[in-house]
PDB file of C-alpha atoms in Angstrom:
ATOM      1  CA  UNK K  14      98.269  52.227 167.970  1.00 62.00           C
ATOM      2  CA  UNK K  15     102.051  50.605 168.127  1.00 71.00           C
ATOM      3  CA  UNK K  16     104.550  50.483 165.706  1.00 68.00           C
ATOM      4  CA  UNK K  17     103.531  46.783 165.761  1.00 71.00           C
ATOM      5  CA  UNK K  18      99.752  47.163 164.892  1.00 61.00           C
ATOM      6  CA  UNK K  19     100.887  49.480 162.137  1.00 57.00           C
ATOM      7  CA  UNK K  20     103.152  47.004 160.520  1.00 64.00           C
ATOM      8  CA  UNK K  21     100.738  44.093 160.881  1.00 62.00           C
ATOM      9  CA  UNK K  22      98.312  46.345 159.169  1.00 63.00           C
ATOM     10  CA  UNK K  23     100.400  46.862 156.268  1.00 59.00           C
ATOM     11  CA  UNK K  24     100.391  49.641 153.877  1.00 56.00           C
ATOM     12  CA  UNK K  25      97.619  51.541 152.654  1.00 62.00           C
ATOM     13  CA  UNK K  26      96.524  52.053 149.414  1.00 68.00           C
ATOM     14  CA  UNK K  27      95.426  55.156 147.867  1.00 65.00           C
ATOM     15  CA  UNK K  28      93.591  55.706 144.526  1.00 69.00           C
ATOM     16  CA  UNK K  29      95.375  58.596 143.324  1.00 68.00           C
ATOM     17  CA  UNK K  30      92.574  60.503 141.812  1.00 69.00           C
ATOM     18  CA  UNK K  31      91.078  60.582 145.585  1.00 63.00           C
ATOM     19  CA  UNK K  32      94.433  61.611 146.885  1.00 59.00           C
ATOM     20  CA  UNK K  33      95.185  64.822 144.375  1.00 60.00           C
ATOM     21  CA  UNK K  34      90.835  65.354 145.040  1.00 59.00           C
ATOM     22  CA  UNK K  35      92.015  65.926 149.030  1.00 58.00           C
ATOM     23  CA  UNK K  36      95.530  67.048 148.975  1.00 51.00           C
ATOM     24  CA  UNK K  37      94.677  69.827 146.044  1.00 52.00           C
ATOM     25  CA  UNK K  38      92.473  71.512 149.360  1.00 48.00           C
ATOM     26  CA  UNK K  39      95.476  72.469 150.468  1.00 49.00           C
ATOM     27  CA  UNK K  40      96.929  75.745 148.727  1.00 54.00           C
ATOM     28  CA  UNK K  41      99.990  76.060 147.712  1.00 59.00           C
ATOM     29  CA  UNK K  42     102.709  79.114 145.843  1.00 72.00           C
ATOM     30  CA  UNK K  43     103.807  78.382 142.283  1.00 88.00           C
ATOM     31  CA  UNK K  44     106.693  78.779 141.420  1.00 94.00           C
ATOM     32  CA  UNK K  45     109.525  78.645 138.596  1.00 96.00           C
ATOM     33  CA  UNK K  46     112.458  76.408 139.084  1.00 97.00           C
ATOM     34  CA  UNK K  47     114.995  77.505 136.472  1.00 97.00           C
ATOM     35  CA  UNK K  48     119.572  76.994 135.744  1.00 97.00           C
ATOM     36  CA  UNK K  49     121.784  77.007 133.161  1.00 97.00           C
ATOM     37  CA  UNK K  50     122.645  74.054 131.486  1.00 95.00           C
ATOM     38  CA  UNK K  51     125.919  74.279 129.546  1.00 92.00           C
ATOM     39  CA  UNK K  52     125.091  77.681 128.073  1.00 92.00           C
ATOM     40  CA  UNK K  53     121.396  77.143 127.951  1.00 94.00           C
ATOM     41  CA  UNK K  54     118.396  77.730 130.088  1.00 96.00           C
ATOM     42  CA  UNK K  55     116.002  75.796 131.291  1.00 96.00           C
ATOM     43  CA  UNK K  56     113.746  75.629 133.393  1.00 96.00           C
ATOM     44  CA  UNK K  57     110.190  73.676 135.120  1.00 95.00           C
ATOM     45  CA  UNK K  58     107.663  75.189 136.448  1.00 92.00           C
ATOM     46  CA  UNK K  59     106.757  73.212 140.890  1.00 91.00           C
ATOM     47  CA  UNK K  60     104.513  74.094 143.128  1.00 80.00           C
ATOM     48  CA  UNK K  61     106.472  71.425 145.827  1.00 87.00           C
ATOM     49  CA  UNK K  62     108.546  74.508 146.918  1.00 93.00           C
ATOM     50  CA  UNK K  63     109.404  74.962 150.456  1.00 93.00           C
ATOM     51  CA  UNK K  64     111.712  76.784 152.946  1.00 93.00           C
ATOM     52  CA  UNK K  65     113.385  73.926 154.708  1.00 94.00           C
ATOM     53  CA  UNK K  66     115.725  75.434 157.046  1.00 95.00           C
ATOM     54  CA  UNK K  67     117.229  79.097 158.779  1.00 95.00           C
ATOM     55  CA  UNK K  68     120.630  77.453 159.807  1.00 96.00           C
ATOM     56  CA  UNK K  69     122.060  76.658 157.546  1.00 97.00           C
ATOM     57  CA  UNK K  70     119.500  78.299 155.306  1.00 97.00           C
ATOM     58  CA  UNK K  71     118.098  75.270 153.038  1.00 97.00           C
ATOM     59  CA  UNK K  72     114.849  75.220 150.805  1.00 97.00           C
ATOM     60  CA  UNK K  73     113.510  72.230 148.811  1.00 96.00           C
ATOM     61  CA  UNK K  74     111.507  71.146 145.764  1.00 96.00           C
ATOM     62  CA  UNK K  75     110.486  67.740 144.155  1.00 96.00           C
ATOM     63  CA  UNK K  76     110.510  67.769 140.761  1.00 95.00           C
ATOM     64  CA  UNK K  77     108.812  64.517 138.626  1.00 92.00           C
ATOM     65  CA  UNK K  78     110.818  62.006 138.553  1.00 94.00           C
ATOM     66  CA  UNK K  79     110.158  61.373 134.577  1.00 92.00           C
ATOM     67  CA  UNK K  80     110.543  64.743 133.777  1.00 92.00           C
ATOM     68  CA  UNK K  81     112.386  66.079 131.074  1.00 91.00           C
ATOM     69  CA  UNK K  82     114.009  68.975 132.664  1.00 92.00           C
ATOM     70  CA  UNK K  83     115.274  68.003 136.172  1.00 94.00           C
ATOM     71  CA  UNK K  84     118.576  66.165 134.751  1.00 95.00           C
ATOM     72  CA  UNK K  85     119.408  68.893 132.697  1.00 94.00           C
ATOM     73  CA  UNK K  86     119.093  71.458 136.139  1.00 94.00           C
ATOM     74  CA  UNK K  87     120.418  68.501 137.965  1.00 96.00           C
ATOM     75  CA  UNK K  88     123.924  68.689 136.259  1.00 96.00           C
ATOM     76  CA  UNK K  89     123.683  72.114 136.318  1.00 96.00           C
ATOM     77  CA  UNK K  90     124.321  71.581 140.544  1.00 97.00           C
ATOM     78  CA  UNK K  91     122.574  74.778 141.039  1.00 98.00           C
ATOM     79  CA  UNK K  92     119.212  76.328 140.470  1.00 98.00           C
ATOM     80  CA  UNK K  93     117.053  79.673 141.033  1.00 98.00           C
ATOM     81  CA  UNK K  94     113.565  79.541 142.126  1.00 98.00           C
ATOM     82  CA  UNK K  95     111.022  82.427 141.094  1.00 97.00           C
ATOM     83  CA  UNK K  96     108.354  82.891 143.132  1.00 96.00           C
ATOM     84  CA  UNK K  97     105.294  84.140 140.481  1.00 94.00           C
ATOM     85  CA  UNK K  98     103.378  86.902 141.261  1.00 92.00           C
ATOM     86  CA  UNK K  99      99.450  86.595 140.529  1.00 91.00           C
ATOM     87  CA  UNK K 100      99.722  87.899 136.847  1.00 91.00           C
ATOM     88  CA  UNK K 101     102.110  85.418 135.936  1.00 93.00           C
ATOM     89  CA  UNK K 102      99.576  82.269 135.165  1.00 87.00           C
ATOM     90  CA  UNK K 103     100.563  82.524 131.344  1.00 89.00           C
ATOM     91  CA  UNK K 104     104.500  81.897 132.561  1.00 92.00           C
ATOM     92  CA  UNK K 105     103.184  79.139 134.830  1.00 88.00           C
ATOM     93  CA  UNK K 106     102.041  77.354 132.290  1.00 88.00           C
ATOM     94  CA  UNK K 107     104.576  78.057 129.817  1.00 91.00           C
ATOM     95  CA  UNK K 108     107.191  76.165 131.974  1.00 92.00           C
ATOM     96  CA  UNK K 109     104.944  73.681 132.720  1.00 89.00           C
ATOM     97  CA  UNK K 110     104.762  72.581 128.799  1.00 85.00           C
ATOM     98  CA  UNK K 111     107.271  69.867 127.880  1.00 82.00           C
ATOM     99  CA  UNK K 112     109.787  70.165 125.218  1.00 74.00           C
ATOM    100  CA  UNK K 113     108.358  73.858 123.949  1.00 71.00           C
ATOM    101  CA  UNK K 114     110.940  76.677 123.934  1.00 84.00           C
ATOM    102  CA  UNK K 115     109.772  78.191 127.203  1.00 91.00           C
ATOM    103  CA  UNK K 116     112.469  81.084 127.143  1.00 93.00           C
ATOM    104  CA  UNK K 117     110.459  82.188 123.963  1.00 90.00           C
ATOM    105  CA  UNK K 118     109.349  85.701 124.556  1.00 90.00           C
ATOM    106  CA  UNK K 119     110.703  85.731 128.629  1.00 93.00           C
ATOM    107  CA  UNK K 120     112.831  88.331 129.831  1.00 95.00           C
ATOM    108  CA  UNK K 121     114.980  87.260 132.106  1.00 97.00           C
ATOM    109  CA  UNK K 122     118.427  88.078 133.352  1.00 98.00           C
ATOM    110  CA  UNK K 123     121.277  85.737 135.513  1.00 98.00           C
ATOM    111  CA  UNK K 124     121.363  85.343 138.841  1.00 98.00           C
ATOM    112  CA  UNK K 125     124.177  87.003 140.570  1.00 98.00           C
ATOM    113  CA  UNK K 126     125.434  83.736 142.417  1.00 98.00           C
ATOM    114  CA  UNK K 127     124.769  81.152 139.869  1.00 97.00           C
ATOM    115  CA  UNK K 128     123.852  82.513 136.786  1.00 97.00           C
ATOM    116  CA  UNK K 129     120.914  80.973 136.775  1.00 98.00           C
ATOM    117  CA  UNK K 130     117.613  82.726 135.063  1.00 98.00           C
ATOM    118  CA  UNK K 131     115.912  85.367 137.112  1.00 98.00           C
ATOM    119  CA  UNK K 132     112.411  85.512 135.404  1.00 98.00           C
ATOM    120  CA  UNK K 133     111.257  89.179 134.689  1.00 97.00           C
ATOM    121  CA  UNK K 134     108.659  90.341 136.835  1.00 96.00           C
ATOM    122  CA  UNK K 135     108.705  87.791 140.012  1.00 97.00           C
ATOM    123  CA  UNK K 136     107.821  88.621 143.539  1.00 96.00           C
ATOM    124  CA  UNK K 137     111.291  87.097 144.425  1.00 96.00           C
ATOM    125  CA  UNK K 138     113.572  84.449 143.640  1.00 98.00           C
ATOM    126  CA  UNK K 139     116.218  82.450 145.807  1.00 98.00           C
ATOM    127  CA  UNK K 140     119.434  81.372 144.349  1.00 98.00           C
ATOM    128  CA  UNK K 141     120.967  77.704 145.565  1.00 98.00           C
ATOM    129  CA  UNK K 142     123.349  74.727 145.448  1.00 98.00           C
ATOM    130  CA  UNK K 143     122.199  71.593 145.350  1.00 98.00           C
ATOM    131  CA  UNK K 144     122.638  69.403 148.541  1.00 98.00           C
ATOM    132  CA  UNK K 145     121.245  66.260 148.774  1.00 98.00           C
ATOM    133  CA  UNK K 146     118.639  64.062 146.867  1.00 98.00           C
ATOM    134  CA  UNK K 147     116.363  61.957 148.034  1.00 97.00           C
ATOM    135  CA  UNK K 148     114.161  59.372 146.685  1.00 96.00           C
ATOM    136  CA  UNK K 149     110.535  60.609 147.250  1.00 94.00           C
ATOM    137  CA  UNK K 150     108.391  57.762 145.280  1.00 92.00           C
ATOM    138  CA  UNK K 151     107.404  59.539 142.196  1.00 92.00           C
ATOM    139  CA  UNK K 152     109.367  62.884 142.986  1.00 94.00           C
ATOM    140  CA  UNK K 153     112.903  63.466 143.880  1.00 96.00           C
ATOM    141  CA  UNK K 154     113.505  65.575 146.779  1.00 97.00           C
ATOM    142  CA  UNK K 155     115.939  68.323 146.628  1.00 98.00           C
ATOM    143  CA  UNK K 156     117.323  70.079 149.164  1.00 98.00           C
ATOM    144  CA  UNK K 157     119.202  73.158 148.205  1.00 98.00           C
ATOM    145  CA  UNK K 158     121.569  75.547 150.022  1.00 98.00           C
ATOM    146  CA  UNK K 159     120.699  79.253 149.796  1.00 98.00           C
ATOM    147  CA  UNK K 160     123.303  81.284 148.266  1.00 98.00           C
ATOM    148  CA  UNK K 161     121.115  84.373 147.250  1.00 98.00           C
ATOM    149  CA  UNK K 162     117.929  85.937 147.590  1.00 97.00           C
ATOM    150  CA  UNK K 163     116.347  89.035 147.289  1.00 97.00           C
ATOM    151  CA  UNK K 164     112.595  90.690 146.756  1.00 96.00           C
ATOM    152  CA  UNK K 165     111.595  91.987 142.709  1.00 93.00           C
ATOM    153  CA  UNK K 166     108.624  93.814 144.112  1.00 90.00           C
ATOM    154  CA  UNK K 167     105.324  93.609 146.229  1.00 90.00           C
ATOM    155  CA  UNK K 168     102.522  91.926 144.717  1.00 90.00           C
ATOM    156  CA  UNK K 169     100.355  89.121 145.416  1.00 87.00           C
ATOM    157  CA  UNK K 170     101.308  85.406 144.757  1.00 88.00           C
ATOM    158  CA  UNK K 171     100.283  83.071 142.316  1.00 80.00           C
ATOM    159  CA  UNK K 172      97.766  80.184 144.055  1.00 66.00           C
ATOM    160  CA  UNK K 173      97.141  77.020 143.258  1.00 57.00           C
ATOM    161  CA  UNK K 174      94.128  75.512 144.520  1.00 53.00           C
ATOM    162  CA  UNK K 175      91.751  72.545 143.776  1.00 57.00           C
ATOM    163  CA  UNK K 176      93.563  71.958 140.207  1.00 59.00           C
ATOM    164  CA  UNK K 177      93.773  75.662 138.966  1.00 55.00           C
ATOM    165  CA  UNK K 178      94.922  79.010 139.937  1.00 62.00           C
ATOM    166  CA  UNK K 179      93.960  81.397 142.336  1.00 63.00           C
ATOM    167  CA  UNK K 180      94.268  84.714 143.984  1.00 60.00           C
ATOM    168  CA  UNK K 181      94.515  85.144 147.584  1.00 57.00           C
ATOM    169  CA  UNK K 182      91.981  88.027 148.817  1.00 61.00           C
ATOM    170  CA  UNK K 183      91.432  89.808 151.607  1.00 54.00           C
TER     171      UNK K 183
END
């Protein structure tokens, strides 16, 4: 099919309860996107987490477009993602709550590059600078520049799957 065919066409549409039904068959990490804003953390829990790039070293995420959190890390500049082990469904969902004190009973300590909360008990976490935004419908793409990194210790990740958590086995 042509360019041409695919214009005439026009767009598809999607019911959006039949898109999350096939894309949530597709397993992703979880993970905790946290920063400091002014003195304060904060921090949202995404699962659209990805290694983008070796050189330069670049990862991104798309936070929610109407979510609360992602202008406070957005003025922060930079961010720290924590990559949650398979124990860590409780902290998941913790940062996934809006507006409730999600540093409440979290140990956590500051990132050596930004400052920017490294969650107690991760698999690993990767410090960055924001690059570039783009518009991604719904979401806003982020693209951040590595500026730290480094292992916690060797567990299994946290899985989501089919609209809940899982464990990977083998």
């Amino acid at each position: 099919m042509t360019d041409e065919d695919l214009e005439r066409r026009g767009a598809p549409t999607f019911d959006s309860a039949r898109l999350k039904q096939v894309m949530g068959h597709f397993c992703t990490g979880v993970t905790v996107i946290t920063a400091i804003d002014g003195d304060e953390p904060v921090g949202f829990t995404a699962q659209s987490f990805q290694s983008l790039s070796l050189d330069p070293p670049l990862v991104l995420f798309a936070p929610q477009k109407t979510s609360s959190t992602w202008p406070r890390l957005q003025s922060a500049k930079t961010f720290c993602v924590n990559i949650l082990g398979e124990d860590q469904e409780a902290l998941c969902r913790s940062f996934a709550a809006s507006g409730a004190d999600k540093y409440r009973g979290i140990g956590w300590r500051p990132g050596p590059a930004t400052g920017a909360p490294v969650l107690s008990g991760v698999l690993g976490w990767v410090e960055a600078r924001i690059e570039q935004e783009i518009d991604g419908g719904d979401h806003v793409i982020v693209v951040g520049r590595i500026l730290d990194l480094d292992l916690e210790h060797e567990g299994r990740p946290l899985l989501f799957y089919r609209g809940g958590f899982g464990r990977f086995e083998h």
